[in-house]
Amino acid sequence: MTTRKQGELETEAHRQELARVARVVTLGELSASLAHELNQPLTAILSNAQAAEPSNIQELREILKDIAEDTIRAGLVIHRMRSLVRKETLAFASLDLGAVLDDVVRLAHSDADLRSCRVALEIPPRLPRVYGDRVQLQQVALNLLLNAFDAMKDLPAAERQVVVRAEADGVDRVKVAVRDRGPGLTEAELERIFEPFFTTKREGLGMGLSISRSIIEAHGGWLWPESDDDRGTTFYFTVPTA
Ligand code: ADP
């Protein structure tokens, strides 16, 4: 193997490791709400188990069915969480980006609740499949969604709305837009938000956007913001179709 090739492989390995660390950080941000999301089915299972009356077979059947459903729900939460932090090499494949976005919105669901944000997901029927790495594209969408929640923290709760939408962009790309109603970005911020460690948040790491952009560029797409004064920010990214 040539030294250059070796160097390229090491750079790629570092990039992947960094992306994974950033996912763990993102998951840390979500952990309060994930705990909450797991607690719900567990509490339901417990109270069902305690309430079950052995003499009533019909009731017992229904309770067991409820318990099974809640167990599946809890399992899904753990599954989504694990798939995000698992150490995986890049796995490019043909993907349903609508399903990827749906997963992300579910993952962030109780976080959205805790912060009184509503999320609308708009996926047109027959969206073309894209070619990409599922976990990394989830990471990008999750970063943009959590940033959108953060951006609206000073708005009245009723106005905190994010729209996540996907559409075909020409014949060979799918474009995703994540639109918030936050304060928008100043010129100075626009120039710096993609720099590693640039953050305006007290507990921010400032890695989300720089990693997201490098992930999208590794996919052969683009990631950019558009900001309207007083009307919020929309982050767009494109991914080539499969
Ligand atoms: P972090 O979220 O840890 O600060 P990011 O790289 O994701 O790191 O974001 C960098 C900065 O970009 C944020 O601190 C914030 O100032 C700005 N920013 C990102 N998304 C938005 C948004 N939707 N609206 C307004 N500002 C944003």
mmCIF file with all atom_site columns, N, CA and C and ligand atoms in Angstrom, residues 29 143-144 147-151 178 180 182-185 189 192-195 197-201 203-212 232-235, ligand 1:
data_model
loop_
_atom_site.group_PDB
_atom_site.id
_atom_site.type_symbol
_atom_site.label_atom_id
_atom_site.label_alt_id
_atom_site.label_comp_id
_atom_site.label_asym_id
_atom_site.label_entity_id
_atom_site.label_seq_id
_atom_site.pdbx_PDB_ins_code
_atom_site.Cartn_x
_atom_site.Cartn_y
_atom_site.Cartn_z
_atom_site.occupancy
_atom_site.B_iso_or_equiv
_atom_site.pdbx_formal_charge
_atom_site.auth_seq_id
_atom_site.auth_comp_id
_atom_site.auth_asym_id
_atom_site.auth_atom_id
_atom_site.pdbx_PDB_model_num
ATOM   1   N N   . GLU A 1 29  ? -27.001 14.957 24.861 1.00 0.00 ? 29  GLU A N   1
ATOM   2   C CA  . GLU A 1 29  ? -27.975 16.047 24.898 1.00 0.00 ? 29  GLU A CA  1
ATOM   3   C C   . GLU A 1 29  ? -29.392 15.496 24.945 1.00 0.00 ? 29  GLU A C   1
ATOM   4   N N   . ASN A 1 143 ? -28.695 16.773 14.340 1.00 0.00 ? 143 ASN A N   1
ATOM   5   C CA  . ASN A 1 143 ? -28.003 18.018 14.685 1.00 0.00 ? 143 ASN A CA  1
ATOM   6   C C   . ASN A 1 143 ? -28.818 19.241 14.285 1.00 0.00 ? 143 ASN A C   1
ATOM   7   N N   . LEU A 1 144 ? -29.331 19.215 13.057 1.00 0.00 ? 144 LEU A N   1
ATOM   8   C CA  . LEU A 1 144 ? -30.075 20.380 12.572 1.00 0.00 ? 144 LEU A CA  1
ATOM   9   C C   . LEU A 1 144 ? -31.361 20.569 13.373 1.00 0.00 ? 144 LEU A C   1
ATOM   10  N N   . ASN A 1 147 ? -30.506 21.926 16.871 1.00 0.00 ? 147 ASN A N   1
ATOM   11  C CA  . ASN A 1 147 ? -30.154 23.343 16.733 1.00 0.00 ? 147 ASN A CA  1
ATOM   12  C C   . ASN A 1 147 ? -31.403 24.202 16.553 1.00 0.00 ? 147 ASN A C   1
ATOM   13  N N   . ALA A 1 148 ? -32.357 23.665 15.784 1.00 0.00 ? 148 ALA A N   1
ATOM   14  C CA  . ALA A 1 148 ? -33.602 24.415 15.556 1.00 0.00 ? 148 ALA A CA  1
ATOM   15  C C   . ALA A 1 148 ? -34.360 24.591 16.875 1.00 0.00 ? 148 ALA A C   1
ATOM   16  N N   . PHE A 1 149 ? -34.414 23.530 17.692 1.00 0.00 ? 149 PHE A N   1
ATOM   17  C CA  . PHE A 1 149 ? -35.068 23.652 19.015 1.00 0.00 ? 149 PHE A CA  1
ATOM   18  C C   . PHE A 1 149 ? -34.371 24.732 19.835 1.00 0.00 ? 149 PHE A C   1
ATOM   19  N N   . ASP A 1 150 ? -33.026 24.658 19.867 1.00 0.00 ? 150 ASP A N   1
ATOM   20  C CA  . ASP A 1 150 ? -32.252 25.636 20.647 1.00 0.00 ? 150 ASP A CA  1
ATOM   21  C C   . ASP A 1 150 ? -32.557 27.064 20.190 1.00 0.00 ? 150 ASP A C   1
ATOM   22  N N   . ALA A 1 151 ? -32.672 27.228 18.864 1.00 0.00 ? 151 ALA A N   1
ATOM   23  C CA  . ALA A 1 151 ? -32.842 28.576 18.306 1.00 0.00 ? 151 ALA A CA  1
ATOM   24  C C   . ALA A 1 151 ? -34.172 29.201 18.724 1.00 0.00 ? 151 ALA A C   1
ATOM   25  N N   . VAL A 1 178 ? -34.630 22.022 6.896  1.00 0.00 ? 178 VAL A N   1
ATOM   26  C CA  . VAL A 1 178 ? -35.044 22.052 8.304  1.00 0.00 ? 178 VAL A CA  1
ATOM   27  C C   . VAL A 1 178 ? -35.242 23.524 8.657  1.00 0.00 ? 178 VAL A C   1
ATOM   28  N N   . ASP A 1 180 ? -36.665 26.620 11.024 1.00 0.00 ? 180 ASP A N   1
ATOM   29  C CA  . ASP A 1 180 ? -37.140 27.033 12.348 1.00 0.00 ? 180 ASP A CA  1
ATOM   30  C C   . ASP A 1 180 ? -37.661 28.458 12.281 1.00 0.00 ? 180 ASP A C   1
ATOM   31  N N   . GLY A 1 182 ? -36.680 30.738 14.635 1.00 0.00 ? 182 GLY A N   1
ATOM   32  C CA  . GLY A 1 182 ? -35.830 31.425 15.592 1.00 0.00 ? 182 GLY A CA  1
ATOM   33  C C   . GLY A 1 182 ? -35.393 32.793 15.093 1.00 0.00 ? 182 GLY A C   1
ATOM   34  N N   . PRO A 1 183 ? -34.394 33.375 15.736 1.00 0.00 ? 183 PRO A N   1
ATOM   35  C CA  . PRO A 1 183 ? -33.977 34.740 15.438 1.00 0.00 ? 183 PRO A CA  1
ATOM   36  C C   . PRO A 1 183 ? -33.177 34.875 14.145 1.00 0.00 ? 183 PRO A C   1
ATOM   37  N N   . GLY A 1 184 ? -32.840 33.771 13.493 1.00 0.00 ? 184 GLY A N   1
ATOM   38  C CA  . GLY A 1 184 ? -32.025 33.872 12.277 1.00 0.00 ? 184 GLY A CA  1
ATOM   39  C C   . GLY A 1 184 ? -30.554 34.021 12.627 1.00 0.00 ? 184 GLY A C   1
ATOM   40  N N   . LEU A 1 185 ? -29.738 34.179 11.602 1.00 0.00 ? 185 LEU A N   1
ATOM   41  C CA  . LEU A 1 185 ? -28.285 34.256 11.805 1.00 0.00 ? 185 LEU A CA  1
ATOM   42  C C   . LEU A 1 185 ? -27.778 35.630 11.390 1.00 0.00 ? 185 LEU A C   1
ATOM   43  N N   . GLU A 1 189 ? -22.311 35.626 12.333 1.00 0.00 ? 189 GLU A N   1
ATOM   44  C CA  . GLU A 1 189 ? -22.512 34.198 12.631 1.00 0.00 ? 189 GLU A CA  1
ATOM   45  C C   . GLU A 1 189 ? -22.425 33.365 11.359 1.00 0.00 ? 189 GLU A C   1
ATOM   46  N N   . ARG A 1 192 ? -19.115 32.209 10.532 1.00 0.00 ? 192 ARG A N   1
ATOM   47  C CA  . ARG A 1 192 ? -18.342 31.367 11.441 1.00 0.00 ? 192 ARG A CA  1
ATOM   48  C C   . ARG A 1 192 ? -18.987 30.054 11.864 1.00 0.00 ? 192 ARG A C   1
ATOM   49  N N   . ILE A 1 193 ? -20.274 29.886 11.620 1.00 0.00 ? 193 ILE A N   1
ATOM   50  C CA  . ILE A 1 193 ? -20.955 28.717 12.202 1.00 0.00 ? 193 ILE A CA  1
ATOM   51  C C   . ILE A 1 193 ? -20.388 27.363 11.779 1.00 0.00 ? 193 ILE A C   1
ATOM   52  N N   . PHE A 1 194 ? -19.693 27.318 10.636 1.00 0.00 ? 194 PHE A N   1
ATOM   53  C CA  . PHE A 1 194 ? -19.145 26.023 10.213 1.00 0.00 ? 194 PHE A CA  1
ATOM   54  C C   . PHE A 1 194 ? -17.731 25.785 10.725 1.00 0.00 ? 194 PHE A C   1
ATOM   55  N N   . GLU A 1 195 ? -17.204 26.767 11.467 1.00 0.00 ? 195 GLU A N   1
ATOM   56  C CA  . GLU A 1 195 ? -15.873 26.550 12.053 1.00 0.00 ? 195 GLU A CA  1
ATOM   57  C C   . GLU A 1 195 ? -16.001 25.580 13.229 1.00 0.00 ? 195 GLU A C   1
ATOM   58  N N   . PHE A 1 197 ? -15.731 24.168 16.765 1.00 0.00 ? 197 PHE A N   1
ATOM   59  C CA  . PHE A 1 197 ? -15.746 24.791 18.103 1.00 0.00 ? 197 PHE A CA  1
ATOM   60  C C   . PHE A 1 197 ? -16.354 26.182 18.146 1.00 0.00 ? 197 PHE A C   1
ATOM   61  N N   . PHE A 1 198 ? -16.950 26.653 17.037 1.00 0.00 ? 198 PHE A N   1
ATOM   62  C CA  . PHE A 1 198 ? -17.683 27.915 17.141 1.00 0.00 ? 198 PHE A CA  1
ATOM   63  C C   . PHE A 1 198 ? -19.053 27.620 17.742 1.00 0.00 ? 198 PHE A C   1
ATOM   64  N N   . THR A 1 199 ? -19.347 28.251 18.864 1.00 0.00 ? 199 THR A N   1
ATOM   65  C CA  . THR A 1 199 ? -20.654 28.063 19.484 1.00 0.00 ? 199 THR A CA  1
ATOM   66  C C   . THR A 1 199 ? -21.075 29.339 20.195 1.00 0.00 ? 199 THR A C   1
ATOM   67  N N   . THR A 1 200 ? -22.385 29.592 20.244 1.00 0.00 ? 200 THR A N   1
ATOM   68  C CA  . THR A 1 200 ? -22.883 30.722 21.025 1.00 0.00 ? 200 THR A CA  1
ATOM   69  C C   . THR A 1 200 ? -23.672 30.201 22.225 1.00 0.00 ? 200 THR A C   1
ATOM   70  N N   . LYS A 1 201 ? -23.581 28.856 22.443 1.00 0.00 ? 201 LYS A N   1
ATOM   71  C CA  . LYS A 1 201 ? -24.360 28.273 23.542 1.00 0.00 ? 201 LYS A CA  1
ATOM   72  C C   . LYS A 1 201 ? -23.476 28.017 24.742 1.00 0.00 ? 201 LYS A C   1
ATOM   73  N N   . GLU A 1 203 ? -23.489 25.647 26.810 1.00 0.00 ? 203 GLU A N   1
ATOM   74  C CA  . GLU A 1 203 ? -22.988 24.284 26.908 1.00 0.00 ? 203 GLU A CA  1
ATOM   75  C C   . GLU A 1 203 ? -22.727 23.655 25.552 1.00 0.00 ? 203 GLU A C   1
ATOM   76  N N   . GLY A 1 204 ? -22.576 24.513 24.540 1.00 0.00 ? 204 GLY A N   1
ATOM   77  C CA  . GLY A 1 204 ? -22.359 23.991 23.191 1.00 0.00 ? 204 GLY A CA  1
ATOM   78  C C   . GLY A 1 204 ? -20.931 23.509 22.993 1.00 0.00 ? 204 GLY A C   1
ATOM   79  N N   . LEU A 1 205 ? -20.791 22.590 22.041 1.00 0.00 ? 205 LEU A N   1
ATOM   80  C CA  . LEU A 1 205 ? -19.465 22.094 21.709 1.00 0.00 ? 205 LEU A CA  1
ATOM   81  C C   . LEU A 1 205 ? -18.995 22.756 20.414 1.00 0.00 ? 205 LEU A C   1
ATOM   82  N N   . GLY A 1 206 ? -19.941 23.152 19.580 1.00 0.00 ? 206 GLY A N   1
ATOM   83  C CA  . GLY A 1 206 ? -19.576 23.826 18.338 1.00 0.00 ? 206 GLY A CA  1
ATOM   84  C C   . GLY A 1 206 ? -19.048 22.893 17.265 1.00 0.00 ? 206 GLY A C   1
ATOM   85  N N   . MET A 1 207 ? -19.354 21.585 17.390 1.00 0.00 ? 207 MET A N   1
ATOM   86  C CA  . MET A 1 207 ? -18.861 20.641 16.383 1.00 0.00 ? 207 MET A CA  1
ATOM   87  C C   . MET A 1 207 ? -19.969 20.182 15.422 1.00 0.00 ? 207 MET A C   1
ATOM   88  N N   . GLY A 1 208 ? -21.207 20.408 15.815 1.00 0.00 ? 208 GLY A N   1
ATOM   89  C CA  . GLY A 1 208 ? -22.331 19.837 15.064 1.00 0.00 ? 208 GLY A CA  1
ATOM   90  C C   . GLY A 1 208 ? -22.327 20.218 13.587 1.00 0.00 ? 208 GLY A C   1
ATOM   91  N N   . LEU A 1 209 ? -22.245 21.512 13.313 1.00 0.00 ? 209 LEU A N   1
ATOM   92  C CA  . LEU A 1 209 ? -22.355 21.939 11.915 1.00 0.00 ? 209 LEU A CA  1
ATOM   93  C C   . LEU A 1 209 ? -21.112 21.593 11.105 1.00 0.00 ? 209 LEU A C   1
ATOM   94  N N   . SER A 1 210 ? -19.942 21.687 11.714 1.00 0.00 ? 210 SER A N   1
ATOM   95  C CA  . SER A 1 210 ? -18.744 21.375 10.919 1.00 0.00 ? 210 SER A CA  1
ATOM   96  C C   . SER A 1 210 ? -18.731 19.887 10.564 1.00 0.00 ? 210 SER A C   1
ATOM   97  N N   . ILE A 1 211 ? -19.128 19.043 11.516 1.00 0.00 ? 211 ILE A N   1
ATOM   98  C CA  . ILE A 1 211 ? -19.181 17.611 11.204 1.00 0.00 ? 211 ILE A CA  1
ATOM   99  C C   . ILE A 1 211 ? -20.305 17.313 10.201 1.00 0.00 ? 211 ILE A C   1
ATOM   100 N N   . SER A 1 212 ? -21.441 17.959 10.388 1.00 0.00 ? 212 SER A N   1
ATOM   101 C CA  . SER A 1 212 ? -22.552 17.726 9.462  1.00 0.00 ? 212 SER A CA  1
ATOM   102 C C   . SER A 1 212 ? -22.151 18.083 8.035  1.00 0.00 ? 212 SER A C   1
ATOM   103 N N   . GLY A 1 232 ? -36.582 33.353 10.988 1.00 0.00 ? 232 GLY A N   1
ATOM   104 C CA  . GLY A 1 232 ? -35.915 32.089 11.292 1.00 0.00 ? 232 GLY A CA  1
ATOM   105 C C   . GLY A 1 232 ? -34.873 31.688 10.269 1.00 0.00 ? 232 GLY A C   1
ATOM   106 N N   . THR A 1 233 ? -34.413 30.477 10.438 1.00 0.00 ? 233 THR A N   1
ATOM   107 C CA  . THR A 1 233 ? -33.330 29.958 9.621  1.00 0.00 ? 233 THR A CA  1
ATOM   108 C C   . THR A 1 233 ? -33.782 28.644 9.001  1.00 0.00 ? 233 THR A C   1
ATOM   109 N N   . THR A 1 234 ? -33.368 28.431 7.769  1.00 0.00 ? 234 THR A N   1
ATOM   110 C CA  . THR A 1 234 ? -33.577 27.127 7.148  1.00 0.00 ? 234 THR A CA  1
ATOM   111 C C   . THR A 1 234 ? -32.214 26.556 6.788  1.00 0.00 ? 234 THR A C   1
ATOM   112 N N   . PHE A 1 235 ? -31.942 25.355 7.272  1.00 0.00 ? 235 PHE A N   1
ATOM   113 C CA  . PHE A 1 235 ? -30.743 24.654 6.832  1.00 0.00 ? 235 PHE A CA  1
ATOM   114 C C   . PHE A 1 235 ? -31.164 23.657 5.763  1.00 0.00 ? 235 PHE A C   1
HETATM 115 P P1  . ADP B 2 .   ? -23.467 23.887 18.911 1.00 0.00 ? 1   ADP B P1  1
HETATM 116 O O1  . ADP B 2 .   ? -24.884 23.526 18.632 1.00 0.00 ? 1   ADP B O1  1
HETATM 117 O O2  . ADP B 2 .   ? -22.786 22.955 19.857 1.00 0.00 ? 1   ADP B O2  1
HETATM 118 O O3  . ADP B 2 .   ? -23.278 25.336 19.288 1.00 0.00 ? 1   ADP B O3  1
HETATM 119 P P2  . ADP B 2 .   ? -23.117 23.767 16.022 1.00 0.00 ? 1   ADP B P2  1
HETATM 120 O O4  . ADP B 2 .   ? -21.889 23.608 15.186 1.00 0.00 ? 1   ADP B O4  1
HETATM 121 O O5  . ADP B 2 .   ? -24.236 22.823 15.746 1.00 0.00 ? 1   ADP B O5  1
HETATM 122 O O6  . ADP B 2 .   ? -22.651 23.686 17.526 1.00 0.00 ? 1   ADP B O6  1
HETATM 123 O O7  . ADP B 2 .   ? -23.672 25.253 15.833 1.00 0.00 ? 1   ADP B O7  1
HETATM 124 C C1  . ADP B 2 .   ? -22.787 26.356 15.914 1.00 0.00 ? 1   ADP B C1  1
HETATM 125 C C2  . ADP B 2 .   ? -23.532 27.651 16.152 1.00 0.00 ? 1   ADP B C2  1
HETATM 126 O O8  . ADP B 2 .   ? -24.325 27.980 15.001 1.00 0.00 ? 1   ADP B O8  1
HETATM 127 C C3  . ADP B 2 .   ? -24.524 27.627 17.292 1.00 0.00 ? 1   ADP B C3  1
HETATM 128 O O9  . ADP B 2 .   ? -23.900 27.828 18.558 1.00 0.00 ? 1   ADP B O9  1
HETATM 129 C C4  . ADP B 2 .   ? -25.453 28.782 16.918 1.00 0.00 ? 1   ADP B C4  1
HETATM 130 O O10 . ADP B 2 .   ? -24.876 30.023 17.275 1.00 0.00 ? 1   ADP B O10 1
HETATM 131 C C5  . ADP B 2 .   ? -25.466 28.736 15.398 1.00 0.00 ? 1   ADP B C5  1
HETATM 132 N N1  . ADP B 2 .   ? -26.680 28.042 14.900 1.00 0.00 ? 1   ADP B N1  1
HETATM 133 C C6  . ADP B 2 .   ? -26.760 26.765 14.476 1.00 0.00 ? 1   ADP B C6  1
HETATM 134 N N2  . ADP B 2 .   ? -28.016 26.461 14.076 1.00 0.00 ? 1   ADP B N2  1
HETATM 135 C C7  . ADP B 2 .   ? -28.749 27.585 14.239 1.00 0.00 ? 1   ADP B C7  1
HETATM 136 C C8  . ADP B 2 .   ? -30.125 27.934 13.996 1.00 0.00 ? 1   ADP B C8  1
HETATM 137 N N3  . ADP B 2 .   ? -31.006 27.052 13.492 1.00 0.00 ? 1   ADP B N3  1
HETATM 138 N N4  . ADP B 2 .   ? -30.512 29.222 14.273 1.00 0.00 ? 1   ADP B N4  1
HETATM 139 C C9  . ADP B 2 .   ? -29.649 30.117 14.776 1.00 0.00 ? 1   ADP B C9  1
HETATM 140 N N5  . ADP B 2 .   ? -28.339 29.853 15.025 1.00 0.00 ? 1   ADP B N5  1
HETATM 141 C C10 . ADP B 2 .   ? -27.886 28.606 14.759 1.00 0.00 ? 1   ADP B C10 1
#
